[in-house]
């Protein structure tokens, strides 16, 4: 069974802090994604990666960056956290052209 | 650009009643369509998918969906719901493969609440 693991379930950070959200998958999937989920807005794509060191912006990349140095790990970075980045962050992975497998999410609160 | 509209943000039903969750999409090219379910405090899991072939797609937990190209719809149905089906349901669309076609666009979700 595919396992997508997000390192933190809950995270509380202060405004201006640099925040790292980590995601690891154990199935050698090529594609990995970061979404944020907000009530009434559904899931919105922040960034995705289709290979090591390859990345593309999603619909809402502003204020975020990503890193994929190894195939199994995809990190989301908030360079300077702001209160409007308080949200649920979901990581997902997939082999090419197959449905996504999601982690359980990281609920980030920025105070 | 592709987009997904889930017409109902909340659907309350009684146990053992039938349910339909509506989804419409817009895209100028052929698409792949998906329904995901999210139980409380969990990530999303795939219910069913349409890639090609038969327009009636069966998924897990007794759910099915019908792809209607002329109406650009992919409505989710279940003939008899259980309390355990209470969850949020997301419709999603993607174009083909390669480059930015990897992007999966989600609707805003429909909260299904099954009451005893």
PDB file of C-alpha atoms in Angstrom:
ATOM      1  CA  UNK A   1       0.000   0.000   0.000  1.00  0.00           C
ATOM      2  CA  UNK A   2       1.276   3.434  -0.930  1.00  0.00           C
ATOM      3  CA  UNK A   3       2.322   5.586   1.991  1.00  0.00           C
ATOM      4  CA  UNK A   4       2.626   9.357   1.796  1.00  0.00           C
ATOM      5  CA  UNK A   5       3.921  10.738   5.063  1.00  0.00           C
ATOM      6  CA  UNK A   6       3.787  14.356   6.131  1.00  0.00           C
ATOM      7  CA  UNK A   7       6.207  14.998   8.957  1.00  0.00           C
ATOM      8  CA  UNK A   8       3.925  17.115  11.134  1.00  0.00           C
ATOM      9  CA  UNK A   9       0.214  16.823  11.810  1.00  0.00           C
ATOM     10  CA  UNK A  10      -0.068  20.185  13.541  1.00  0.00           C
ATOM     11  CA  UNK A  11       2.316  23.125  13.414  1.00  0.00           C
ATOM     12  CA  UNK A  12       2.189  26.561  15.032  1.00  0.00           C
ATOM     13  CA  UNK A  13       4.572  29.240  13.771  1.00  0.00           C
ATOM     14  CA  UNK A  14       5.013  32.970  14.209  1.00  0.00           C
ATOM     15  CA  UNK A  15       4.661  35.593  11.509  1.00  0.00           C
ATOM     16  CA  UNK A  16       7.937  36.045   9.647  1.00  0.00           C
ATOM     17  CA  UNK A  17       9.357  32.623  10.475  1.00  0.00           C
ATOM     18  CA  UNK A  18      10.724  30.354   7.755  1.00  0.00           C
ATOM     19  CA  UNK A  19       8.654  27.168   7.707  1.00  0.00           C
ATOM     20  CA  UNK A  20       9.457  23.798   6.185  1.00  0.00           C
ATOM     21  CA  UNK A  21       6.740  21.221   5.485  1.00  0.00           C
ATOM     22  CA  UNK A  22       8.133  17.818   4.608  1.00  0.00           C
ATOM     23  CA  UNK A  23       6.544  15.047   2.584  1.00  0.00           C
ATOM     24  CA  UNK A  24       7.932  11.588   1.866  1.00  0.00           C
ATOM     25  CA  UNK A  25       6.501   8.839  -0.335  1.00  0.00           C
ATOM     26  CA  UNK A  26       7.656   5.253  -0.397  1.00  0.00           C
ATOM     27  CA  UNK A  27       6.580   4.104  -3.869  1.00  0.00           C
ATOM     28  CA  UNK A  28       9.129   5.679  -6.215  1.00  0.00           C
ATOM     29  CA  UNK A  29       6.458   7.934  -7.745  1.00  0.00           C
ATOM     30  CA  UNK A  30       7.564  10.477 -10.324  1.00  0.00           C
ATOM     31  CA  UNK A  31       5.011  13.174  -9.562  1.00  0.00           C
ATOM     32  CA  UNK A  32       4.484  14.979  -6.275  1.00  0.00           C
ATOM     33  CA  UNK A  33       2.161  17.833  -5.372  1.00  0.00           C
ATOM     34  CA  UNK A  34       1.458  20.369  -2.648  1.00  0.00           C
ATOM     35  CA  UNK A  35      -2.096  21.617  -2.158  1.00  0.00           C
ATOM     36  CA  UNK A  36      -3.649  23.849   0.449  1.00  0.00           C
ATOM     37  CA  UNK A  37      -7.197  23.246   1.609  1.00  0.00           C
ATOM     38  CA  UNK A  38      -9.411  26.008   2.975  1.00  0.00           C
ATOM     39  CA  UNK A  39     -13.110  25.839   3.884  1.00  0.00           C
ATOM     40  CA  UNK A  40     -15.301  26.758   0.945  1.00  0.00           C
ATOM     41  CA  UNK A  41     -12.342  26.924  -1.442  1.00  0.00           C
ATOM     42  CA  UNK A  42     -11.559  23.238  -1.893  1.00  0.00           C
ATOM     43  CA  UNK A  43      -8.006  22.241  -2.770  1.00  0.00           C
ATOM     44  CA  UNK A  44      -5.748  24.666  -4.570  1.00  0.00           C
ATOM     45  CA  UNK A  45      -2.468  23.612  -6.135  1.00  0.00           C
ATOM     46  CA  UNK A  46       0.618  25.436  -4.873  1.00  0.00           C
ATOM     47  CA  UNK A  47       3.446  23.607  -6.677  1.00  0.00           C
ATOM     48  CA  UNK A  48       4.095  20.275  -8.288  1.00  0.00           C
ATOM     49  CA  UNK A  49       7.137  18.311  -9.363  1.00  0.00           C
ATOM     50  CA  UNK A  50       7.377  15.690 -12.074  1.00  0.00           C
ATOM     51  CA  UNK A  51      10.993  14.684 -11.467  1.00  0.00           C
ATOM     52  CA  UNK A  52      13.913  15.333  -9.173  1.00  0.00           C
ATOM     53  CA  UNK A  53      14.895  19.007  -9.274  1.00  0.00           C
ATOM     54  CA  UNK A  54      11.968  19.729 -11.615  1.00  0.00           C
ATOM     55  CA  UNK A  55       9.105  21.890 -10.415  1.00  0.00           C
ATOM     56  CA  UNK A  56       6.210  23.888 -11.793  1.00  0.00           C
ATOM     57  CA  UNK A  57       4.047  26.550 -10.253  1.00  0.00           C
ATOM     58  CA  UNK A  58       0.452  25.729  -9.535  1.00  0.00           C
ATOM     59  CA  UNK A  59      -2.404  28.174  -9.125  1.00  0.00           C
ATOM     60  CA  UNK A  60      -1.235  29.921  -5.941  1.00  0.00           C
ATOM     61  CA  UNK A  61       2.583  29.800  -5.699  1.00  0.00           C
ATOM     62  CA  UNK A  62       3.072  33.266  -4.226  1.00  0.00           C
ATOM     63  CA  UNK A  63       4.805  33.172  -0.854  1.00  0.00           C
ATOM     64  CA  UNK A  64       5.915  29.551  -1.299  1.00  0.00           C
ATOM     65  CA  UNK A  65       8.846  27.664  -2.750  1.00  0.00           C
ATOM     66  CA  UNK A  66       9.622  23.955  -3.038  1.00  0.00           C
ATOM     67  CA  UNK A  67      12.563  21.617  -3.072  1.00  0.00           C
ATOM     68  CA  UNK A  68      12.915  18.141  -4.536  1.00  0.00           C
ATOM     69  CA  UNK A  69      16.477  16.906  -4.156  1.00  0.00           C
ATOM     70  CA  UNK A  70      15.503  13.230  -3.917  1.00  0.00           C
ATOM     71  CA  UNK A  71      12.684  11.416  -5.653  1.00  0.00           C
ATOM     72  CA  UNK A  72      10.935  10.380  -2.463  1.00  0.00           C
ATOM     73  CA  UNK A  73      10.935  13.782  -0.726  1.00  0.00           C
ATOM     74  CA  UNK A  74       9.120  16.993  -1.654  1.00  0.00           C
ATOM     75  CA  UNK A  75       9.425  19.969   0.681  1.00  0.00           C
ATOM     76  CA  UNK A  76       7.233  23.055   0.812  1.00  0.00           C
ATOM     77  CA  UNK A  77       8.905  26.199   2.130  1.00  0.00           C
ATOM     78  CA  UNK A  78       7.237  29.320   3.440  1.00  0.00           C
ATOM     79  CA  UNK A  79      10.032  31.888   3.242  1.00  0.00           C
ATOM     80  CA  UNK A  80       8.368  34.311   5.651  1.00  0.00           C
ATOM     81  CA  UNK A  81       5.145  32.945   7.117  1.00  0.00           C
ATOM     82  CA  UNK A  82       2.107  35.191   7.198  1.00  0.00           C
ATOM     83  CA  UNK A  83      -1.267  34.788   8.895  1.00  0.00           C
ATOM     84  CA  UNK A  84      -3.008  34.276   5.539  1.00  0.00           C
ATOM     85  CA  UNK A  85      -0.973  31.098   5.124  1.00  0.00           C
ATOM     86  CA  UNK A  86      -2.803  29.499   8.034  1.00  0.00           C
ATOM     87  CA  UNK A  87      -4.336  26.453   6.365  1.00  0.00           C
ATOM     88  CA  UNK A  88      -4.372  22.687   5.924  1.00  0.00           C
ATOM     89  CA  UNK A  89      -1.542  21.581   3.626  1.00  0.00           C
ATOM     90  CA  UNK A  90      -1.873  18.328   1.719  1.00  0.00           C
ATOM     91  CA  UNK A  91       0.930  16.510  -0.052  1.00  0.00           C
ATOM     92  CA  UNK A  92       0.230  13.931  -2.763  1.00  0.00           C
ATOM     93  CA  UNK A  93       2.192  11.648  -5.038  1.00  0.00           C
ATOM     94  CA  UNK A  94       1.452   9.518  -8.083  1.00  0.00           C
ATOM     95  CA  UNK A  95       3.091   7.406 -10.740  1.00  0.00           C
ATOM     96  CA  UNK A  96       2.545   8.922 -14.168  1.00  0.00           C
ATOM     97  CA  UNK A  97      -1.087   9.308 -15.194  1.00  0.00           C
ATOM     98  CA  UNK A  98      -2.537   7.541 -12.200  1.00  0.00           C
ATOM     99  CA  UNK A  99      -4.697   8.847  -9.361  1.00  0.00           C
ATOM    100  CA  UNK A 100      -3.094  10.788  -6.551  1.00  0.00           C
ATOM    101  CA  UNK A 101      -2.250   9.308  -3.169  1.00  0.00           C
ATOM    102  CA  UNK A 102      -2.577  11.849  -0.368  1.00  0.00           C
ATOM    103  CA  UNK A 103      -0.924  12.264   3.005  1.00  0.00           C
ATOM    104  CA  UNK A 104      -3.040  13.031   6.071  1.00  0.00           C
ATOM    105  CA  UNK A 105      -2.226  16.715   5.973  1.00  0.00           C
ATOM    106  CA  UNK A 106      -0.429  19.300   8.099  1.00  0.00           C
ATOM    107  CA  UNK A 107      -2.563  21.898   9.812  1.00  0.00           C
ATOM    108  CA  UNK A 108      -0.437  25.036   9.987  1.00  0.00           C
ATOM    109  CA  UNK A 109      -1.366  27.980  12.179  1.00  0.00           C
ATOM    110  CA  UNK A 110       0.577  31.223  11.786  1.00  0.00           C
ATOM    111  CA  UNK A 111       0.149  33.650  14.681  1.00  0.00           C
TER     112      UNK A 111
ATOM    113  CA  UNK B   1      -8.089  26.542 -18.513  1.00  0.00           C
ATOM    114  CA  UNK B   2     -10.033  23.756 -16.888  1.00  0.00           C
ATOM    115  CA  UNK B   3     -12.432  24.290 -14.006  1.00  0.00           C
ATOM    116  CA  UNK B   4     -14.756  22.219 -11.836  1.00  0.00           C
ATOM    117  CA  UNK B   5     -18.066  23.259 -10.308  1.00  0.00           C
ATOM    118  CA  UNK B   6     -19.685  21.296  -7.534  1.00  0.00           C
ATOM    119  CA  UNK B   7     -23.190  22.628  -7.446  1.00  0.00           C
ATOM    120  CA  UNK B   8     -24.000  21.857  -3.812  1.00  0.00           C
ATOM    121  CA  UNK B   9     -21.751  22.782  -0.908  1.00  0.00           C
ATOM    122  CA  UNK B  10     -23.809  20.693   1.536  1.00  0.00           C
ATOM    123  CA  UNK B  11     -26.146  17.737   1.042  1.00  0.00           C
ATOM    124  CA  UNK B  12     -28.036  16.364   4.064  1.00  0.00           C
ATOM    125  CA  UNK B  13     -29.825  13.025   3.623  1.00  0.00           C
ATOM    126  CA  UNK B  14     -31.354  10.322   5.766  1.00  0.00           C
ATOM    127  CA  UNK B  15     -29.784   6.907   6.121  1.00  0.00           C
ATOM    128  CA  UNK B  16     -30.732   4.423   3.357  1.00  0.00           C
ATOM    129  CA  UNK B  17     -31.887   7.228   1.045  1.00  0.00           C
ATOM    130  CA  UNK B  18     -30.347   7.632  -2.428  1.00  0.00           C
ATOM    131  CA  UNK B  19     -27.968  10.510  -3.044  1.00  0.00           C
ATOM    132  CA  UNK B  20     -26.533  12.372  -6.029  1.00  0.00           C
ATOM    133  CA  UNK B  21     -23.627  14.789  -5.751  1.00  0.00           C
ATOM    134  CA  UNK B  22     -23.348  16.989  -8.801  1.00  0.00           C
ATOM    135  CA  UNK B  23     -20.187  17.962 -10.660  1.00  0.00           C
ATOM    136  CA  UNK B  24     -19.757  19.933 -13.878  1.00  0.00           C
ATOM    137  CA  UNK B  25     -16.464  20.706 -15.560  1.00  0.00           C
ATOM    138  CA  UNK B  26     -15.213  22.951 -18.308  1.00  0.00           C
ATOM    139  CA  UNK B  27     -12.372  22.076 -20.610  1.00  0.00           C
ATOM    140  CA  UNK B  28     -11.691  22.509 -24.292  1.00  0.00           C
ATOM    141  CA  UNK B  29     -10.022  19.110 -24.598  1.00  0.00           C
ATOM    142  CA  UNK B  30     -10.599  15.553 -23.472  1.00  0.00           C
ATOM    143  CA  UNK B  31     -10.261  15.070 -19.750  1.00  0.00           C
ATOM    144  CA  UNK B  32      -9.830  12.534 -17.035  1.00  0.00           C
ATOM    145  CA  UNK B  33     -12.324  12.803 -14.167  1.00  0.00           C
ATOM    146  CA  UNK B  34     -12.106  11.738 -10.533  1.00  0.00           C
ATOM    147  CA  UNK B  35     -14.083  11.692  -7.308  1.00  0.00           C
ATOM    148  CA  UNK B  36     -12.206  11.760  -3.996  1.00  0.00           C
ATOM    149  CA  UNK B  37     -13.590  11.410  -0.463  1.00  0.00           C
ATOM    150  CA  UNK B  38     -12.217  12.966   2.705  1.00  0.00           C
ATOM    151  CA  UNK B  39     -13.302  11.581   6.060  1.00  0.00           C
ATOM    152  CA  UNK B  40     -12.850  13.830   9.118  1.00  0.00           C
ATOM    153  CA  UNK B  41      -9.201  14.463  10.032  1.00  0.00           C
ATOM    154  CA  UNK B  42      -7.892  12.414   7.124  1.00  0.00           C
ATOM    155  CA  UNK B  43      -6.352  13.000   3.726  1.00  0.00           C
ATOM    156  CA  UNK B  44      -8.234  12.378   0.489  1.00  0.00           C
ATOM    157  CA  UNK B  45      -8.728   8.938  -0.973  1.00  0.00           C
ATOM    158  CA  UNK B  46      -9.858   7.978  -4.455  1.00  0.00           C
ATOM    159  CA  UNK B  47     -13.473   6.859  -4.858  1.00  0.00           C
ATOM    160  CA  UNK B  48     -13.505   6.335  -8.611  1.00  0.00           C
ATOM    161  CA  UNK B  49     -12.088   7.591 -11.883  1.00  0.00           C
ATOM    162  CA  UNK B  50     -13.049   7.983 -15.524  1.00  0.00           C
ATOM    163  CA  UNK B  51     -10.189   7.740 -18.030  1.00  0.00           C
ATOM    164  CA  UNK B  52     -11.914   6.341 -21.124  1.00  0.00           C
ATOM    165  CA  UNK B  53     -14.349   3.639 -22.214  1.00  0.00           C
ATOM    166  CA  UNK B  54     -17.677   3.002 -20.470  1.00  0.00           C
ATOM    167  CA  UNK B  55     -19.295   6.192 -19.258  1.00  0.00           C
ATOM    168  CA  UNK B  56     -20.657   4.501 -16.124  1.00  0.00           C
ATOM    169  CA  UNK B  57     -17.894   4.065 -13.605  1.00  0.00           C
ATOM    170  CA  UNK B  58     -18.157   2.045 -10.410  1.00  0.00           C
ATOM    171  CA  UNK B  59     -16.050   2.847  -7.384  1.00  0.00           C
ATOM    172  CA  UNK B  60     -15.532   1.764  -3.817  1.00  0.00           C
ATOM    173  CA  UNK B  61     -18.201   1.688  -1.102  1.00  0.00           C
ATOM    174  CA  UNK B  62     -21.062   1.277  -3.586  1.00  0.00           C
ATOM    175  CA  UNK B  63     -20.589   4.642  -5.328  1.00  0.00           C
ATOM    176  CA  UNK B  64     -20.838   5.116  -9.079  1.00  0.00           C
ATOM    177  CA  UNK B  65     -20.588   8.071 -11.448  1.00  0.00           C
ATOM    178  CA  UNK B  66     -21.673   8.747 -15.004  1.00  0.00           C
ATOM    179  CA  UNK B  67     -19.606  10.738 -17.481  1.00  0.00           C
ATOM    180  CA  UNK B  68     -21.814  12.831 -19.750  1.00  0.00           C
ATOM    181  CA  UNK B  69     -19.734  14.567 -22.390  1.00  0.00           C
ATOM    182  CA  UNK B  70     -22.564  16.596 -23.925  1.00  0.00           C
ATOM    183  CA  UNK B  71     -23.513  18.033 -20.534  1.00  0.00           C
ATOM    184  CA  UNK B  72     -19.888  18.131 -19.281  1.00  0.00           C
ATOM    185  CA  UNK B  73     -20.985  16.447 -16.082  1.00  0.00           C
ATOM    186  CA  UNK B  74     -19.703  13.679 -13.828  1.00  0.00           C
ATOM    187  CA  UNK B  75     -22.316  13.230 -11.100  1.00  0.00           C
ATOM    188  CA  UNK B  76     -21.712  10.833  -8.206  1.00  0.00           C
ATOM    189  CA  UNK B  77     -24.503   8.541  -7.016  1.00  0.00           C
ATOM    190  CA  UNK B  78     -25.242   5.953  -4.382  1.00  0.00           C
ATOM    191  CA  UNK B  79     -28.608   4.150  -4.169  1.00  0.00           C
ATOM    192  CA  UNK B  80     -28.604   3.782  -0.374  1.00  0.00           C
ATOM    193  CA  UNK B  81     -26.297   5.722   1.957  1.00  0.00           C
ATOM    194  CA  UNK B  82     -24.974   4.789   5.396  1.00  0.00           C
ATOM    195  CA  UNK B  83     -24.020   6.923   8.351  1.00  0.00           C
ATOM    196  CA  UNK B  84     -20.388   6.067   7.583  1.00  0.00           C
ATOM    197  CA  UNK B  85     -20.662   7.846   4.201  1.00  0.00           C
ATOM    198  CA  UNK B  86     -20.686  11.176   6.029  1.00  0.00           C
ATOM    199  CA  UNK B  87     -17.654  12.974   4.576  1.00  0.00           C
ATOM    200  CA  UNK B  88     -16.591  15.664   2.150  1.00  0.00           C
ATOM    201  CA  UNK B  89     -16.526  14.700  -1.521  1.00  0.00           C
ATOM    202  CA  UNK B  90     -14.366  16.353  -4.155  1.00  0.00           C
ATOM    203  CA  UNK B  91     -14.685  16.184  -7.914  1.00  0.00           C
ATOM    204  CA  UNK B  92     -11.470  16.718  -9.895  1.00  0.00           C
ATOM    205  CA  UNK B  93     -10.437  17.030 -13.548  1.00  0.00           C
ATOM    206  CA  UNK B  94      -7.170  16.704 -15.401  1.00  0.00           C
ATOM    207  CA  UNK B  95      -6.142  17.012 -19.032  1.00  0.00           C
ATOM    208  CA  UNK B  96      -4.125  14.154 -20.564  1.00  0.00           C
ATOM    209  CA  UNK B  97      -0.462  13.863 -19.637  1.00  0.00           C
ATOM    210  CA  UNK B  98       2.810  15.703 -19.905  1.00  0.00           C
ATOM    211  CA  UNK B  99       4.021  19.022 -18.526  1.00  0.00           C
ATOM    212  CA  UNK B 100       1.299  21.178 -17.008  1.00  0.00           C
ATOM    213  CA  UNK B 101      -1.278  18.521 -17.884  1.00  0.00           C
ATOM    214  CA  UNK B 102      -0.239  16.826 -14.665  1.00  0.00           C
ATOM    215  CA  UNK B 103      -2.238  19.454 -12.832  1.00  0.00           C
ATOM    216  CA  UNK B 104      -5.381  18.149 -11.173  1.00  0.00           C
ATOM    217  CA  UNK B 105      -8.043  20.799 -10.615  1.00  0.00           C
ATOM    218  CA  UNK B 106     -10.463  20.241  -7.737  1.00  0.00           C
ATOM    219  CA  UNK B 107     -13.948  21.490  -7.085  1.00  0.00           C
ATOM    220  CA  UNK B 108     -14.757  23.212  -3.799  1.00  0.00           C
ATOM    221  CA  UNK B 109     -16.227  20.089  -2.265  1.00  0.00           C
ATOM    222  CA  UNK B 110     -19.641  18.826  -1.161  1.00  0.00           C
ATOM    223  CA  UNK B 111     -20.224  17.932   2.468  1.00  0.00           C
ATOM    224  CA  UNK B 112     -22.488  14.896   2.626  1.00  0.00           C
ATOM    225  CA  UNK B 113     -24.161  14.442   6.005  1.00  0.00           C
ATOM    226  CA  UNK B 114     -26.108  11.234   6.560  1.00  0.00           C
ATOM    227  CA  UNK B 115     -28.605  11.440   9.403  1.00  0.00           C
ATOM    228  CA  UNK B 116     -30.207   8.480  11.212  1.00  0.00           C
TER     229      UNK B 116
END
